[in-house]
Coordinates of C-alpha atoms and ligand atoms in Angstrom, one line a residue:
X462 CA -25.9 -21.3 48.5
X463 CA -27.7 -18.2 49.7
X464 CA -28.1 -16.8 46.5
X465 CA -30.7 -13.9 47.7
X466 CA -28.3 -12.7 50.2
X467 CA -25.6 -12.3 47.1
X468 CA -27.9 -10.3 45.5
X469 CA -28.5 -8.4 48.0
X470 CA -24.7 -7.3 48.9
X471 CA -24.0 -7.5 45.2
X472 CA -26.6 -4.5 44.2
X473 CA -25.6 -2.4 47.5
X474 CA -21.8 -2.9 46.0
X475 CA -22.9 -1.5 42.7
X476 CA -25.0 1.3 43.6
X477 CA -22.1 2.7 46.4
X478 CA -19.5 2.2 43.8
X479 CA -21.6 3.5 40.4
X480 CA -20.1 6.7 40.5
X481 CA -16.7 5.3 39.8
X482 CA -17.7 4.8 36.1
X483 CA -16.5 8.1 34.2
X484 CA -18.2 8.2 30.6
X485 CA -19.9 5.5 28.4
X486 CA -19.6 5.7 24.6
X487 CA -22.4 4.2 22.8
X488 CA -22.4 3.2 19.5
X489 CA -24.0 2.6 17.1
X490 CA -27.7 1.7 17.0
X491 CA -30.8 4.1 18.1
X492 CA -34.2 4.0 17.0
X493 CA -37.8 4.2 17.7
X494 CA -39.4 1.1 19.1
X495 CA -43.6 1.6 18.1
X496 CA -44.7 -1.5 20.2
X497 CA -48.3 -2.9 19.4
X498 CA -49.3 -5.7 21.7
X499 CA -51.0 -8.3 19.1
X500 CA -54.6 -8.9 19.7
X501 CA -56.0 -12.3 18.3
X502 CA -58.8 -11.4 16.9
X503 CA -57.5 -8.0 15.1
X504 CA -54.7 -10.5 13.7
X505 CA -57.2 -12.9 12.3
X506 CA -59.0 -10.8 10.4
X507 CA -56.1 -9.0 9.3
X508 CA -54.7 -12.3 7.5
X509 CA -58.3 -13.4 6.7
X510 CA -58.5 -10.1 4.9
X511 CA -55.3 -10.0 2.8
X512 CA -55.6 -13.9 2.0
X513 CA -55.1 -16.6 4.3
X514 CA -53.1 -18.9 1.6
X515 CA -50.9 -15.9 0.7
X516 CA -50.0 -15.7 4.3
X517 CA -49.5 -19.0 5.7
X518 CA -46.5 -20.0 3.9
X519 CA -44.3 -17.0 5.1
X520 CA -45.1 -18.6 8.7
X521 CA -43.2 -21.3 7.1
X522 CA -40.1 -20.1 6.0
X523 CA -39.3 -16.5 6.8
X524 CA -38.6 -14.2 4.1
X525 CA -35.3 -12.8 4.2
X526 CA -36.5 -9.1 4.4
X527 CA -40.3 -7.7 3.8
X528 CA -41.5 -6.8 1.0
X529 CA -45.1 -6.8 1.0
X530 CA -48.0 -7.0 3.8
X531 CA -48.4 -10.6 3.7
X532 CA -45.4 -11.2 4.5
X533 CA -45.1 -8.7 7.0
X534 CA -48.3 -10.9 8.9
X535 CA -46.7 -14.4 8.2
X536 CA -43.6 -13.5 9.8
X537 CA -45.7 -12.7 12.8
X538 CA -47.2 -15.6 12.5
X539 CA -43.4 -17.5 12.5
X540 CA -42.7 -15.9 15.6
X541 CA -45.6 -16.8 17.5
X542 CA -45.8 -20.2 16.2
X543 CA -42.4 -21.0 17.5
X544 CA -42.1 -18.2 20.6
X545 CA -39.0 -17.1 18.7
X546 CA -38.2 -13.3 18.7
X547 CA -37.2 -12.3 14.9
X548 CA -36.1 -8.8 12.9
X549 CA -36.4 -7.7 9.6
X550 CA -35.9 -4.7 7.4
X551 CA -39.4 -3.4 5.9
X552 CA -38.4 -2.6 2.6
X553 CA -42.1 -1.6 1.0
X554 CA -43.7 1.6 1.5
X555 CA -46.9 -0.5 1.1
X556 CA -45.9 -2.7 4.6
X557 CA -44.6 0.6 6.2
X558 CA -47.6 2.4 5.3
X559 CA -49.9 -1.1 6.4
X560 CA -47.9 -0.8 9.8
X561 CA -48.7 2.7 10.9
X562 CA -52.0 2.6 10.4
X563 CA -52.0 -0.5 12.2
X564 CA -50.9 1.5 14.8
X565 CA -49.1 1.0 18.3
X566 CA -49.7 1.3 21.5
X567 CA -46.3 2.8 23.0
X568 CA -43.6 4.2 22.0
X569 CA -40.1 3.7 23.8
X570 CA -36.4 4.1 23.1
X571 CA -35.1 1.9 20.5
X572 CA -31.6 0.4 19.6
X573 CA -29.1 -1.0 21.9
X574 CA -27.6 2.6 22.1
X575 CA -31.3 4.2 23.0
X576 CA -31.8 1.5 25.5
X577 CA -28.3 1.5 27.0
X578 CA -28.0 5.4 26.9
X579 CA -31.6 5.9 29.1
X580 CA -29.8 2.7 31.5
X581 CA -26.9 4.0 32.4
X582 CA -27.2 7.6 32.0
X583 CA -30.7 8.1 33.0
X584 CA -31.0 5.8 35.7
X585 CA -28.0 5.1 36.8
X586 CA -26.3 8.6 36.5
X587 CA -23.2 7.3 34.8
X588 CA -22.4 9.9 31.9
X589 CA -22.9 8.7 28.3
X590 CA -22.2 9.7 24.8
X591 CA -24.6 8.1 22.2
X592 CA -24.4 7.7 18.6
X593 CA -28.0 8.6 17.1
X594 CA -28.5 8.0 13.4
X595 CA -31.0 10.1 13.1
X596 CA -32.4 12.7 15.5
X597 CA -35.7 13.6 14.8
X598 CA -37.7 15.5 17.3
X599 CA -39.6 12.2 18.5
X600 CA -36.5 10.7 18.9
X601 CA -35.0 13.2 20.9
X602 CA -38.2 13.3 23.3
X603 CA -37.3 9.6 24.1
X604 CA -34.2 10.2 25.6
X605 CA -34.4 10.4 29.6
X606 CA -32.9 13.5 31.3
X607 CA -29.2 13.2 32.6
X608 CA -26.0 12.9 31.9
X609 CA -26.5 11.5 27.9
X610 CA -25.1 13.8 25.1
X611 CA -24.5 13.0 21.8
X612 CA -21.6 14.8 19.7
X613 CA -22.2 18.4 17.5
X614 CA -20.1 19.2 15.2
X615 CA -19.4 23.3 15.4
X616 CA -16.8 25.2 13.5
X617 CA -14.6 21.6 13.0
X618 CA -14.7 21.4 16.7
X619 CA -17.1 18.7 18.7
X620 CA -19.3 20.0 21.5
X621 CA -21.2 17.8 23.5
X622 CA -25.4 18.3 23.6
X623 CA -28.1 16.7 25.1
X624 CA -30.1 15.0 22.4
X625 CA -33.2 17.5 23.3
X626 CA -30.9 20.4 23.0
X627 CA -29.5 18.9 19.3
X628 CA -32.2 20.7 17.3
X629 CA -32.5 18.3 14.6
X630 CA -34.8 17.6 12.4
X631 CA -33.8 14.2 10.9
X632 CA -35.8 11.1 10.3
X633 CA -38.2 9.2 12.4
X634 CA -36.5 5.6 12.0
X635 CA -39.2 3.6 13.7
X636 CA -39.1 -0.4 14.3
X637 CA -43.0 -1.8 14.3
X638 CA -42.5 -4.4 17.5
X639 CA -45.5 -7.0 17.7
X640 CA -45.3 -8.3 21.0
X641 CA -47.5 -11.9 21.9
X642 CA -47.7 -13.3 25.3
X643 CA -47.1 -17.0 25.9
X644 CA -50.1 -18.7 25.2
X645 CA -51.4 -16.6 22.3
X646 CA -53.4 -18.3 19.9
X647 CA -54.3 -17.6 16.2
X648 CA -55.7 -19.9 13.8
X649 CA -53.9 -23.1 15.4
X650 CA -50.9 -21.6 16.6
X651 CA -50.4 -21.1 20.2
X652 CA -47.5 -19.2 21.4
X653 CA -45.1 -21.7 23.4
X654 CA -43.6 -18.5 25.1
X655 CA -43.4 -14.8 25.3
X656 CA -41.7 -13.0 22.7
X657 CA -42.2 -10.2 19.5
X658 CA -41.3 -10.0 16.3
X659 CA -40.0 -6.5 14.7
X660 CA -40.1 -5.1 11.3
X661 CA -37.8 -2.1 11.1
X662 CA -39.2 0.5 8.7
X663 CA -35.8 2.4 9.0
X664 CA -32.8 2.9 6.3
X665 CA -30.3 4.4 8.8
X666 CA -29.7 1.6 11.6
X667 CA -29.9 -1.4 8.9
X668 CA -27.3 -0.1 7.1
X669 CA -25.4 1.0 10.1
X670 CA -24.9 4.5 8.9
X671 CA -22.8 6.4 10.8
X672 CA -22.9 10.1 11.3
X673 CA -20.1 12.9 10.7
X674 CA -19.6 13.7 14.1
X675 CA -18.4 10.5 14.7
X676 CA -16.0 9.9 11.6
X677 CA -14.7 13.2 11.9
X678 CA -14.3 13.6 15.6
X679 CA -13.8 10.2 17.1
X680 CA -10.9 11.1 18.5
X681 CA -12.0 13.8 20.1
X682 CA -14.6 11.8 21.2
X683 CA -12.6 9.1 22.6
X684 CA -10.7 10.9 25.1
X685 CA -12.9 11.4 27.2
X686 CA -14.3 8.2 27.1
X687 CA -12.9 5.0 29.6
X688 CA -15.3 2.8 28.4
X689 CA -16.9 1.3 25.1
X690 CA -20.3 -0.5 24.4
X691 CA -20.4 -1.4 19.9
X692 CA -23.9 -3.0 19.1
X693 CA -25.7 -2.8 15.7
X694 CA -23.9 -4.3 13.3
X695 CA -26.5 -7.3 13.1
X696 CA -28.7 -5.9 10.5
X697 CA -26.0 -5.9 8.1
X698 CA -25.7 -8.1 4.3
X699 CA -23.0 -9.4 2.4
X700 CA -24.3 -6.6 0.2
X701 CA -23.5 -4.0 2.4
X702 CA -20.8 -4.6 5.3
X703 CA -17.9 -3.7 3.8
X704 CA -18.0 0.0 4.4
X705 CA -19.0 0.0 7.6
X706 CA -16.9 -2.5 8.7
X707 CA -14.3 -0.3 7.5
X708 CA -15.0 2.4 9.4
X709 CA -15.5 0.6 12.9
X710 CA -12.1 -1.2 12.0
X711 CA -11.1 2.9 12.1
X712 CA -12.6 3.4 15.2
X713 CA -11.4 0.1 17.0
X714 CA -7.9 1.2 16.2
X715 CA -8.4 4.4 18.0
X716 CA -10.2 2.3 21.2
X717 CA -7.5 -0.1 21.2
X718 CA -4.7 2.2 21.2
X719 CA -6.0 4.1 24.1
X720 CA -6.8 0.7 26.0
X721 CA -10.4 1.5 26.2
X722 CA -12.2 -2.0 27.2
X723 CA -14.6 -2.2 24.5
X724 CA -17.7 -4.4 24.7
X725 CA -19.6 -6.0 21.7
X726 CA -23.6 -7.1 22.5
X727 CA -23.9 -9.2 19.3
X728 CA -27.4 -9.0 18.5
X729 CA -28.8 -11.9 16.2
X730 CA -27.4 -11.7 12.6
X731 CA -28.9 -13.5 10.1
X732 CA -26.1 -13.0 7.2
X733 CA -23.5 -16.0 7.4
X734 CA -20.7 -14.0 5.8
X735 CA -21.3 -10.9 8.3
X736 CA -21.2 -13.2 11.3
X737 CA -17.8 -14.5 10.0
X738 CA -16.3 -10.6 9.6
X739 CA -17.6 -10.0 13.2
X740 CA -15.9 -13.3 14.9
X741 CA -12.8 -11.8 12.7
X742 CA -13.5 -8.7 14.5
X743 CA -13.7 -10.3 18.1
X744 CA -10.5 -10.0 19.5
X745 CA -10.4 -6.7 19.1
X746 CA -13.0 -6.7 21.9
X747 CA -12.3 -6.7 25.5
X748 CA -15.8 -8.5 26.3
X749 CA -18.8 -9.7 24.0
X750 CA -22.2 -10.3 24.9
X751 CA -24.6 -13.0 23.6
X752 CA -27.4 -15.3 24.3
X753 CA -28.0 -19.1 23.6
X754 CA -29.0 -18.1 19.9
X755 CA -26.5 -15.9 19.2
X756 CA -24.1 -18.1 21.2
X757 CA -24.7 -21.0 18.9
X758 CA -24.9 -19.1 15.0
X759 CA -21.2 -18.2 15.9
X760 CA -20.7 -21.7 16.5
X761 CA -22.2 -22.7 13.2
X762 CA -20.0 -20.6 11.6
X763 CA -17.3 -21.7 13.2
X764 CA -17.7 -24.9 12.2
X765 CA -18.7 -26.6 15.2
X766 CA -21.9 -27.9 14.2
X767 CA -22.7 -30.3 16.6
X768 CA -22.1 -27.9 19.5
X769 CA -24.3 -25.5 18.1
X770 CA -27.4 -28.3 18.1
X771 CA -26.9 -29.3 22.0
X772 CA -26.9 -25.4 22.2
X773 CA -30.2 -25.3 21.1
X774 CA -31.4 -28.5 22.3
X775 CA -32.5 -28.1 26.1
X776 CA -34.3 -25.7 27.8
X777 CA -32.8 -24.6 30.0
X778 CA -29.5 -24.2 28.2
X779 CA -26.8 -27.1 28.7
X780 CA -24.8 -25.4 30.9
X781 CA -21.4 -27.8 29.8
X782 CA -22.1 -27.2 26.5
X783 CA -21.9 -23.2 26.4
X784 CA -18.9 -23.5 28.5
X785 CA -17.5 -25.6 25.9
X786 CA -18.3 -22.9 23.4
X787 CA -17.2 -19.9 25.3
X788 CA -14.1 -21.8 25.7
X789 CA -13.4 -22.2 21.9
X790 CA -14.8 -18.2 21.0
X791 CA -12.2 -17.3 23.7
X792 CA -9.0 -19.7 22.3
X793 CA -10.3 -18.3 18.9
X794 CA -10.2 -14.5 19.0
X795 CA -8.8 -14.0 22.6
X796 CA -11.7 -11.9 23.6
X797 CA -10.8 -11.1 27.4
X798 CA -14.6 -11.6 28.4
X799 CA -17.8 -13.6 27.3
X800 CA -21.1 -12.9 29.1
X801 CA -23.3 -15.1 28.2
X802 CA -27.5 -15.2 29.1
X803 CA -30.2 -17.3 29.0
X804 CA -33.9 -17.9 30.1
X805 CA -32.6 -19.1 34.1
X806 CA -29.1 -18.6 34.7
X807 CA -26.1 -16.0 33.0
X808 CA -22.2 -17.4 32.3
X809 CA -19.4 -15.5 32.4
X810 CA -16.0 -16.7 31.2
X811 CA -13.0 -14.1 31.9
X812 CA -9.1 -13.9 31.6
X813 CA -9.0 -12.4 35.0
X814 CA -10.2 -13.8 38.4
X815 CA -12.3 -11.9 41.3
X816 CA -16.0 -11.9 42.8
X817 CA -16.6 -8.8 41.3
X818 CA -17.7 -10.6 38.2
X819 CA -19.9 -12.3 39.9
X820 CA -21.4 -9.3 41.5
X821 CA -21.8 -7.8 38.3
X822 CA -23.7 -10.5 37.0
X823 CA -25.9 -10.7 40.3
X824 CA -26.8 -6.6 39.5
X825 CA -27.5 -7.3 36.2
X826 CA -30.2 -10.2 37.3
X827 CA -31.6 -8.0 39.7
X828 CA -32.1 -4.9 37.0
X829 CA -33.2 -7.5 34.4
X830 CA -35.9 -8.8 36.7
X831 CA -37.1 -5.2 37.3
X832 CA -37.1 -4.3 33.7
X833 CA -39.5 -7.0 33.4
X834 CA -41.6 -6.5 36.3
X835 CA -42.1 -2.3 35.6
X836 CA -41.6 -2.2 32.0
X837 CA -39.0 0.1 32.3
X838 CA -36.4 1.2 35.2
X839 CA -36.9 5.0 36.4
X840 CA -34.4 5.2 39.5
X841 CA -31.7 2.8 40.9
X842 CA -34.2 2.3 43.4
X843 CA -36.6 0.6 41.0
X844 CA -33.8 -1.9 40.5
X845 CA -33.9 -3.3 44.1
X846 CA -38.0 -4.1 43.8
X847 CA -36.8 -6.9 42.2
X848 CA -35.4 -9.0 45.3
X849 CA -38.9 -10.2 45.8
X850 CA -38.9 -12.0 42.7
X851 CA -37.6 -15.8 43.4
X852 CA -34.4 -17.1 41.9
X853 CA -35.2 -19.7 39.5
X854 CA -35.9 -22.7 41.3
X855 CA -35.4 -24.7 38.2
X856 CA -32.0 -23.6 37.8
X857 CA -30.4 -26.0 40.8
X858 CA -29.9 -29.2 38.2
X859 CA -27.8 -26.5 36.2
X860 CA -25.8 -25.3 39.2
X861 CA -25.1 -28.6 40.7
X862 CA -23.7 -29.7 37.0
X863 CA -21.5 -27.0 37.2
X864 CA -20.3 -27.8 41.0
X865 CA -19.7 -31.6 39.8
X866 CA -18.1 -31.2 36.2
X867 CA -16.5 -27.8 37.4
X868 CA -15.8 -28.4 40.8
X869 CA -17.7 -24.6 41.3
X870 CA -18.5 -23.1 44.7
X871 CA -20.4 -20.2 45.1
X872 CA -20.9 -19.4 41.4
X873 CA -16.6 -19.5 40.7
X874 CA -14.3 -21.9 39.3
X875 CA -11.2 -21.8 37.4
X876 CA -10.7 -23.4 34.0
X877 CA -8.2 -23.8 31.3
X878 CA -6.7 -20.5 33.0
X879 CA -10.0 -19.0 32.9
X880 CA -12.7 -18.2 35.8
X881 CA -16.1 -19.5 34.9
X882 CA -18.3 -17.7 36.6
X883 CA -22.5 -18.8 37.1
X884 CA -25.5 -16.7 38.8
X885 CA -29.3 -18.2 38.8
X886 CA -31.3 -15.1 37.6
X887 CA -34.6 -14.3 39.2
X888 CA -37.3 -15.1 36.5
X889 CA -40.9 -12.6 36.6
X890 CA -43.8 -14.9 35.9
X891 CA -45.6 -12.2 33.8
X892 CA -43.1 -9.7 31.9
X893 CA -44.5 -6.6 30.3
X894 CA -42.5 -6.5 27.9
X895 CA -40.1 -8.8 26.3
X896 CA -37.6 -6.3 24.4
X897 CA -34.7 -4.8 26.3
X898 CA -34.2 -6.9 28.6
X899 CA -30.7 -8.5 27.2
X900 CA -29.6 -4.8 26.4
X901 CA -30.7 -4.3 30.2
X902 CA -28.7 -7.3 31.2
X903 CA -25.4 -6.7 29.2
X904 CA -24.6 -3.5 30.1
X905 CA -25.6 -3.3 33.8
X906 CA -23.0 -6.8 33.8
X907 CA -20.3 -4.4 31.9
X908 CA -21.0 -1.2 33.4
X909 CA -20.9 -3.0 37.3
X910 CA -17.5 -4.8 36.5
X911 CA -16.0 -1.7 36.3
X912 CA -18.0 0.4 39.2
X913 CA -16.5 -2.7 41.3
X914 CA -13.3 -3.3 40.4
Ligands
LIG548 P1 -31.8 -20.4 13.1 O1 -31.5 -19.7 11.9 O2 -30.7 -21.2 13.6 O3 -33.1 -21.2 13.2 O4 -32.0 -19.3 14.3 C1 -32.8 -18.3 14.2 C2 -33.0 -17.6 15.5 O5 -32.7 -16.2 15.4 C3 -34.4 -17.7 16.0 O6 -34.3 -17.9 17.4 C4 -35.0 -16.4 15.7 O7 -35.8 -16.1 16.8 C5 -33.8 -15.4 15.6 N1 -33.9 -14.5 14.5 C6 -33.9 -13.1 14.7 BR1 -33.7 -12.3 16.3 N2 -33.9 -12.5 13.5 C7 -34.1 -13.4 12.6 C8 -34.1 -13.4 11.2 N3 -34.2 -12.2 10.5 N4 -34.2 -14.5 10.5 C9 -34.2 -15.7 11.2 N5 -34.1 -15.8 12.5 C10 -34.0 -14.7 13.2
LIG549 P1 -32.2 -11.6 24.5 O1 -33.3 -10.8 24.0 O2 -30.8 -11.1 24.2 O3 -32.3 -13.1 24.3 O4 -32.2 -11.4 26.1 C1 -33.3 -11.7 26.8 C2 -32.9 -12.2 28.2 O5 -33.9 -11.6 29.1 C3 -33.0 -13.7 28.4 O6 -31.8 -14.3 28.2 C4 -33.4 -13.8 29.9 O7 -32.2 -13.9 30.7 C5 -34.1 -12.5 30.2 N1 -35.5 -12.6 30.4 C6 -36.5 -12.8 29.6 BR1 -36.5 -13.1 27.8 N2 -37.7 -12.9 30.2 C7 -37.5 -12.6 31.5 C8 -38.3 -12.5 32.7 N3 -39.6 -12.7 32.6 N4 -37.7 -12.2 33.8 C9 -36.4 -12.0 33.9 N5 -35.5 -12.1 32.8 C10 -36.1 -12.4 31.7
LIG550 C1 -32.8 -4.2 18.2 C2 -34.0 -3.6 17.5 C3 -34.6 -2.5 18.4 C4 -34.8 -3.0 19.8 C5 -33.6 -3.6 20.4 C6 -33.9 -4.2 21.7 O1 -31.8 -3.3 18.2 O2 -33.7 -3.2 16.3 O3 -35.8 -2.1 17.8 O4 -35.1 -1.9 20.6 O5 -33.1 -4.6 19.5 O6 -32.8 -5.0 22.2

């Protein structure tokens, strides 16, 4: 298969077709991502100074949220011992206070929403309205130019704004991201890959807190809007779901009444019983996306414990098994559309048939290749200085798999009424950065579908 020359027709597809897509709405996660790019040295003598014992055993067993400065170091430590990306709420002033004076050295857009917002309507030119939590000034600075508004409520009535021309002065709701390339060593730990840990210092997105503008005037809001990307609700605690929950049941009622294809990116989330109220949410969904992680805690919870292991078990990803469990999700909830990713290859299982999914996928791997070649995407143009990156070489065991259990050509097949779809992706040797790409990846895969169809 001559993947490259896929690639190529399936980005020139996109980018003649993009302005087809009307209006995005976004919801519900934005925030300030301070990224600090770990040093070894700095980090030993950061735990050396705070106590090495008092550290150590949080690079054991994570705590559940942070609560003081050692732990806010051991969980950095977990993550680099294992070259797993992890999140958690900073709950002490004292570890909020630590991490700012630590300091950072960028600052980007943060949140699915922020990330997805700057995508589509800042690069790609496709109009979006984002749900902010807060808008502080910094905040608002971070938002590209172009089509990306965000609701104002005046006189009862909505108005759309541009989030520099919102005037707020709310709170800066900053997540500290420690970022390690593979190979990073501290202590005895060497990082086995690339990857960052976060520790959100923010009491608006954790809690999913969602504005007036948008439980007042979502109806408003929705009619102008085709299209629907939900993200943010991983954060959440059995503590603390049920209200919000409530009010996104309220707004899928409104999305699914006017047939508005909604798409969940389900983000890693750690609380058990708000995984199970999302999977009950999921077929109120037209499409959910997930990686190998994700992928196989819903799988857990599903019961299907055995599934969930082989999930995690090779690298790269069993490519029977996750069909298996995209097969299940789908007989489950009935969710129209699972896009799934991993380090190497992307699966897509759909209710309907057509190479455009395919295409999509094959844009989405060339935009998350040049998100981690530049760092970030500034034109549609940047997207195509990706083709020079190689599609993954390793991934050929994984696509002939597919061609003999499947009986696949050319990335299609059909199964159980369902088309399976498969691209390689095209893997960049040394990333900037680590965090974005999967918001990068979803919604260029979401957003193409529908500039293509
Ligand atoms: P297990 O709980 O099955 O080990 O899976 C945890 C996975 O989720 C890890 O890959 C880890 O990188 C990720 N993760 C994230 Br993101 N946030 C986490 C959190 N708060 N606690 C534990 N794991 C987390
Ligand atoms: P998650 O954060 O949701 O896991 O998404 C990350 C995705 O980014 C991975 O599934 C992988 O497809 C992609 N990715 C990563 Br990580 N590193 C990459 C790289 N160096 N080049 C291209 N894609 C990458
Ligand atoms: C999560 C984090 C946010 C980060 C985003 C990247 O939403 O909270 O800080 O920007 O993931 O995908």
């Amino acid at each position: 298969m001559d993947w490259n020359a896929l690639y190529s027709s399936a980005f020139e597809g996109v980018r003649g077709r993009i302005g087809r897509v009307d209006r995005v709405l976004l919801a519900y996660n934005t925030n300030i991502d301070a990224i600090k790019y770990l040093d070894g040295r700095d980090l030993r003598e950061r735990v050396e100074k705070v106590g090495k014992d008092k550290v150590l055993r949080y690079s054991d067993d994570l705590p559940g949220r942070i609560e003081s400065v050692p732990q806010l170091l051991g969980s950095i430590l977990w993550s680099i011992k294992r070259g797993k990306a992890a999140e958690l709420f900073v709950e002490s002033c004292s570890a909020r206070f630590y991490m700012k004076h630590w300091g950072w050295d960028e600052l980007r857009m943060g949140g699915q929403v922020g990330i997805m917002a700057n995508l589509l309507g800042g690069v790609y030119g496709v109009p979006v309205i984002a749900h902010v939590p807060q808008l502080s000034r910094l905040q608002a600075s971070l938002f590209k130019d172009g089509p990306i508004y965000v609701p104002k409520l005046e006189d009862g009535k909505v108005k759309l704004v541009h989030p520099k021309g919102f005037a707020g002065d709310e709170e800066n709701c900053i997540h500290y991201i420690y970022e390690f390339p593979r190979g990073f060593r501290v202590f005895n730990f060497e990082a086995p890959r690339e990857n960052r840990f976060i520790g959100s210092a923010d009491d608006y997105n954790t809690t999913l807190f969602i504005r007036d503008e948008f439980r007042e005037g979502f109806d408003e809001i929705t009619k102008s809007s085709p299209l629907t990307i939900i993200s943010g609700l991983q954060a959440l605690t059995k503590e603390n779901y049920r209200e919000p929950f409530e009010i996104i049941r309220g707004h899928l009622d409104v999305l699914n009444e006017r047939e508005i294809p909604t798409h969940l990116e389900f983000a890693f989330t750690p609380d058990e019983t708000v995984r199970k109220a999302i999977l009950g949410l999921l077929g109120r969904f037209w499409s959910v996306g997930l990686n190998e992680v994700e992928l196989a805690s819903i799988m857990k919870v599903m019961g299907e414990k055995k599934l969930a292991e082989k999930l995690l078990a090779s690298d790269p990803v069993d490519p029977v098994a996750v069909t298996d469990a995209m097969l299940k999700l789908a007989e489950k909830t009935w969710v129209r559309r699972i896009h799934f990713h991993t380090y190497g290859y992307y699966l897509a299982l759909t209710d309907y048939r057509g190479e455009f999914v395919r295409n999509a996928l094959l844009f989405a791997a060339l935009a998350a290749a040049a998100k981690a070649k530049l760092g970030e995407i500034n034109s549609i143009d940047d997207v195509v200085k990706a083709m020079d990156v190689p599609v993954n070489e390793k991934i050929k065991p994984i696509e002939e798999v597919l061609s003999k259990v499947y009986g696949m050509e050319d990335g299609i097949t059909e199964l159980n009424g369902y088309q399976l779809t498969f691209v390689p992706t095209k893997i960049v040797e040394k990333p900037r950065s680590t965090v974005g790409i999967g918001d990068t990846i979803s919604s260029s895969a979401f957003m193409g579908e529908f500039a293509l169809r």
